[in-house]
């Protein structure tokens, strides 16, 4: 029992300390640098509240096979619900690849078809549009990071890893529905700790 308690205490210490990862970003010219900054800030806010610090680097960056890479672009992806996906990650043999994609085009489409939630997009200022787009893309990015960090395709009934979202959830100023569950963070913290120990061996 004492050994089990020791392991549990160690996991809690890991989970309550700030873990860290590095993510590289690449985006086409039509996706503004200021928008990318807002997107990463949104994802960072979600994960930092759980205990994860993310360092964002723009391409070209130091090449590393262990570094996560996020690509912004205009691909539409494959729809699995009534909404086009805002982001996705590939799995190889049930293992997540270190590459994620964020669809700027799908985010713009969602913005333009959500007049009942946020009003007419063509009446918005550029800043207002960017704020809405960055919330949606940042939350999608945080979700895809969850798949990678958990090494799982699974979804949950609520929280960050919920599968289907409404436009209201994506665009709301309140991000609490995208919170990382304590159980998920314990799993992630343990995996990060294992990775660090393997790398140091």
GROMACS .gro file of C-alpha atoms in nm:
model
  201
    1UNK     CA    1   0.000   0.000   0.000
    2UNK     CA    2   0.282   0.239   0.081
    3UNK     CA    3   0.432   0.184  -0.264
    4UNK     CA    4   0.098   0.257  -0.429
    5UNK     CA    5   0.056   0.570  -0.219
    6UNK     CA    6   0.405   0.682  -0.316
    7UNK     CA    7   0.328   0.642  -0.686
    8UNK     CA    8   0.001   0.831  -0.644
    9UNK     CA    9   0.175   1.118  -0.464
   10UNK     CA   10   0.439   1.131  -0.737
   11UNK     CA   11   0.172   1.150  -1.008
   12UNK     CA   12  -0.002   1.434  -0.826
   13UNK     CA   13   0.326   1.623  -0.793
   14UNK     CA   14   0.387   1.582  -1.165
   15UNK     CA   15   0.033   1.692  -1.248
   16UNK     CA   16   0.044   2.004  -1.033
   17UNK     CA   17   0.382   2.116  -1.165
   18UNK     CA   18   0.411   2.293  -1.500
   19UNK     CA   19   0.503   2.056  -1.782
   20UNK     CA   20   0.628   2.194  -2.113
   21UNK     CA   21   0.625   2.112  -2.484
   22UNK     CA   22   0.744   2.284  -2.802
   23UNK     CA   23   0.514   2.331  -3.102
   24UNK     CA   24   0.621   2.471  -3.439
   25UNK     CA   25   0.378   2.669  -3.652
   26UNK     CA   26   0.363   2.728  -4.028
   27UNK     CA   27   0.099   2.933  -4.207
   28UNK     CA   28   0.041   3.062  -4.562
   29UNK     CA   29   0.062   3.430  -4.647
   30UNK     CA   30  -0.317   3.478  -4.637
   31UNK     CA   31  -0.327   3.385  -4.267
   32UNK     CA   32  -0.205   3.690  -4.079
   33UNK     CA   33   0.072   3.658  -3.825
   34UNK     CA   34  -0.139   3.848  -3.572
   35UNK     CA   35  -0.421   3.595  -3.613
   36UNK     CA   36  -0.180   3.305  -3.561
   37UNK     CA   37  -0.064   3.472  -3.241
   38UNK     CA   38  -0.423   3.499  -3.118
   39UNK     CA   39  -0.493   3.135  -3.204
   40UNK     CA   40  -0.191   3.007  -3.014
   41UNK     CA   41  -0.274   3.236  -2.721
   42UNK     CA   42  -0.623   3.081  -2.700
   43UNK     CA   43  -0.487   2.725  -2.706
   44UNK     CA   44  -0.217   2.824  -2.458
   45UNK     CA   45  -0.473   2.966  -2.215
   46UNK     CA   46  -0.667   2.639  -2.215
   47UNK     CA   47  -0.363   2.422  -2.154
   48UNK     CA   48  -0.181   2.654  -1.914
   49UNK     CA   49  -0.478   2.645  -1.677
   50UNK     CA   50  -0.429   2.267  -1.661
   51UNK     CA   51  -0.055   2.288  -1.604
   52UNK     CA   52   0.106   2.273  -1.948
   53UNK     CA   53   0.337   2.545  -2.080
   54UNK     CA   54   0.366   2.556  -2.460
   55UNK     CA   55   0.651   2.721  -2.649
   56UNK     CA   56   0.535   2.823  -2.996
   57UNK     CA   57   0.797   2.855  -3.269
   58UNK     CA   58   0.744   2.976  -3.625
   59UNK     CA   59   0.886   2.783  -3.919
   60UNK     CA   60   1.162   2.759  -4.011
   61UNK     CA   61   1.250   2.631  -3.665
   62UNK     CA   62   1.499   2.387  -3.524
   63UNK     CA   63   1.422   2.057  -3.689
   64UNK     CA   64   1.339   1.779  -3.448
   65UNK     CA   65   1.142   1.460  -3.507
   66UNK     CA   66   0.994   1.497  -3.158
   67UNK     CA   67   0.865   1.849  -3.215
   68UNK     CA   68   0.495   1.891  -3.279
   69UNK     CA   69   0.407   2.076  -3.597
   70UNK     CA   70   0.086   2.268  -3.669
   71UNK     CA   71  -0.002   2.378  -4.022
   72UNK     CA   72  -0.258   2.650  -4.095
   73UNK     CA   73  -0.418   2.623  -4.438
   74UNK     CA   74  -0.731   2.616  -4.649
   75UNK     CA   75  -0.793   2.245  -4.688
   76UNK     CA   76  -1.147   2.143  -4.600
   77UNK     CA   77  -1.081   1.799  -4.456
   78UNK     CA   78  -1.351   1.536  -4.412
   79UNK     CA   79  -1.677   1.628  -4.243
   80UNK     CA   80  -1.787   1.384  -3.972
   81UNK     CA   81  -2.085   1.584  -3.845
   82UNK     CA   82  -2.296   1.880  -3.952
   83UNK     CA   83  -1.987   2.100  -3.916
   84UNK     CA   84  -1.675   2.096  -4.127
   85UNK     CA   85  -1.372   2.015  -3.909
   86UNK     CA   86  -1.166   2.309  -3.788
   87UNK     CA   87  -0.867   2.087  -3.716
   88UNK     CA   88  -0.744   1.732  -3.736
   89UNK     CA   89  -0.453   1.504  -3.653
   90UNK     CA   90  -0.344   1.184  -3.827
   91UNK     CA   91  -0.304   0.856  -3.643
   92UNK     CA   92  -0.065   0.586  -3.767
   93UNK     CA   93  -0.135   0.241  -3.623
   94UNK     CA   94  -0.329   0.405  -3.339
   95UNK     CA   95  -0.038   0.636  -3.261
   96UNK     CA   96  -0.076   1.011  -3.318
   97UNK     CA   97   0.155   1.165  -3.575
   98UNK     CA   98   0.330   1.485  -3.460
   99UNK     CA   99   0.148   1.687  -3.726
  100UNK     CA  100  -0.180   1.877  -3.694
  101UNK     CA  101  -0.379   2.080  -3.942
  102UNK     CA  102  -0.601   2.382  -3.879
  103UNK     CA  103  -0.846   2.480  -4.152
  104UNK     CA  104  -0.863   2.857  -4.181
  105UNK     CA  105  -1.113   2.817  -4.466
  106UNK     CA  106  -1.353   2.613  -4.253
  107UNK     CA  107  -1.325   2.860  -3.967
  108UNK     CA  108  -1.417   3.146  -4.201
  109UNK     CA  109  -1.713   2.945  -4.334
  110UNK     CA  110  -1.833   2.879  -3.979
  111UNK     CA  111  -1.805   3.248  -3.899
  112UNK     CA  112  -2.003   3.348  -4.207
  113UNK     CA  113  -2.285   3.099  -4.140
  114UNK     CA  114  -2.326   3.176  -3.769
  115UNK     CA  115  -2.526   3.497  -3.795
  116UNK     CA  116  -2.779   3.370  -3.539
  117UNK     CA  117  -2.499   3.343  -3.282
  118UNK     CA  118  -2.268   3.632  -3.355
  119UNK     CA  119  -2.439   3.849  -3.616
  120UNK     CA  120  -2.344   3.924  -3.975
  121UNK     CA  121  -1.973   3.874  -4.031
  122UNK     CA  122  -1.956   4.137  -4.306
  123UNK     CA  123  -2.064   4.400  -4.052
  124UNK     CA  124  -1.773   4.317  -3.823
  125UNK     CA  125  -1.447   4.503  -3.800
  126UNK     CA  126  -1.131   4.316  -3.897
  127UNK     CA  127  -1.040   4.290  -3.529
  128UNK     CA  128  -1.380   4.144  -3.439
  129UNK     CA  129  -1.349   3.881  -3.712
  130UNK     CA  130  -1.000   3.790  -3.598
  131UNK     CA  131  -1.110   3.754  -3.236
  132UNK     CA  132  -1.390   3.514  -3.332
  133UNK     CA  133  -1.169   3.316  -3.572
  134UNK     CA  134  -0.890   3.289  -3.317
  135UNK     CA  135  -1.126   3.158  -3.050
  136UNK     CA  136  -1.258   2.886  -3.281
  137UNK     CA  137  -0.921   2.783  -3.422
  138UNK     CA  138  -0.747   2.807  -3.085
  139UNK     CA  139  -1.002   2.578  -2.922
  140UNK     CA  140  -0.978   2.336  -3.214
  141UNK     CA  141  -0.600   2.339  -3.177
  142UNK     CA  142  -0.625   2.273  -2.803
  143UNK     CA  143  -0.855   1.977  -2.877
  144UNK     CA  144  -0.615   1.825  -3.132
  145UNK     CA  145  -0.327   1.871  -2.889
  146UNK     CA  146  -0.536   1.670  -2.645
  147UNK     CA  147  -0.554   1.380  -2.890
  148UNK     CA  148  -0.177   1.390  -2.929
  149UNK     CA  149  -0.093   1.422  -2.562
  150UNK     CA  150  -0.337   1.149  -2.462
  151UNK     CA  151  -0.230   0.934  -2.759
  152UNK     CA  152  -0.596   0.855  -2.810
  153UNK     CA  153  -0.873   0.908  -3.066
  154UNK     CA  154  -1.134   0.892  -2.790
  155UNK     CA  155  -1.380   1.170  -2.716
  156UNK     CA  156  -1.569   1.259  -2.401
  157UNK     CA  157  -1.921   1.380  -2.322
  158UNK     CA  158  -1.795   1.722  -2.215
  159UNK     CA  159  -1.478   1.923  -2.160
  160UNK     CA  160  -1.195   1.978  -2.405
  161UNK     CA  161  -1.220   1.635  -2.564
  162UNK     CA  162  -1.589   1.660  -2.652
  163UNK     CA  163  -1.633   1.570  -3.019
  164UNK     CA  164  -1.916   1.784  -3.157
  165UNK     CA  165  -1.940   2.155  -3.086
  166UNK     CA  166  -2.186   2.431  -3.162
  167UNK     CA  167  -2.087   2.761  -3.317
  168UNK     CA  168  -2.178   2.927  -2.986
  169UNK     CA  169  -1.921   2.716  -2.803
  170UNK     CA  170  -1.649   2.795  -3.054
  171UNK     CA  171  -1.713   3.171  -3.064
  172UNK     CA  172  -1.813   3.245  -2.704
  173UNK     CA  173  -1.586   3.459  -2.488
  174UNK     CA  174  -1.627   3.189  -2.221
  175UNK     CA  175  -1.386   2.899  -2.278
  176UNK     CA  176  -1.479   2.700  -1.966
  177UNK     CA  177  -1.648   2.428  -2.172
  178UNK     CA  178  -1.305   2.350  -2.315
  179UNK     CA  179  -1.142   2.279  -1.980
  180UNK     CA  180  -0.901   1.987  -1.947
  181UNK     CA  181  -1.044   1.724  -1.710
  182UNK     CA  182  -0.833   1.637  -1.405
  183UNK     CA  183  -0.828   1.269  -1.502
  184UNK     CA  184  -0.701   1.353  -1.850
  185UNK     CA  185  -0.430   1.578  -1.711
  186UNK     CA  186  -0.306   1.304  -1.479
  187UNK     CA  187  -0.272   1.073  -1.779
  188UNK     CA  188  -0.092   1.338  -1.983
  189UNK     CA  189   0.142   1.437  -1.700
  190UNK     CA  190   0.237   1.073  -1.645
  191UNK     CA  191   0.305   1.025  -2.018
  192UNK     CA  192   0.521   1.338  -2.032
  193UNK     CA  193   0.713   1.223  -1.726
  194UNK     CA  194   0.772   0.882  -1.886
  195UNK     CA  195   0.897   1.050  -2.204
  196UNK     CA  196   1.142   1.264  -2.008
  197UNK     CA  197   1.276   0.965  -1.817
  198UNK     CA  198   1.319   0.761  -2.139
  199UNK     CA  199   1.502   1.050  -2.305
  200UNK     CA  200   1.738   1.084  -2.008
  201UNK     CA  201   1.821   0.712  -1.989
   0.00000   0.00000   0.00000
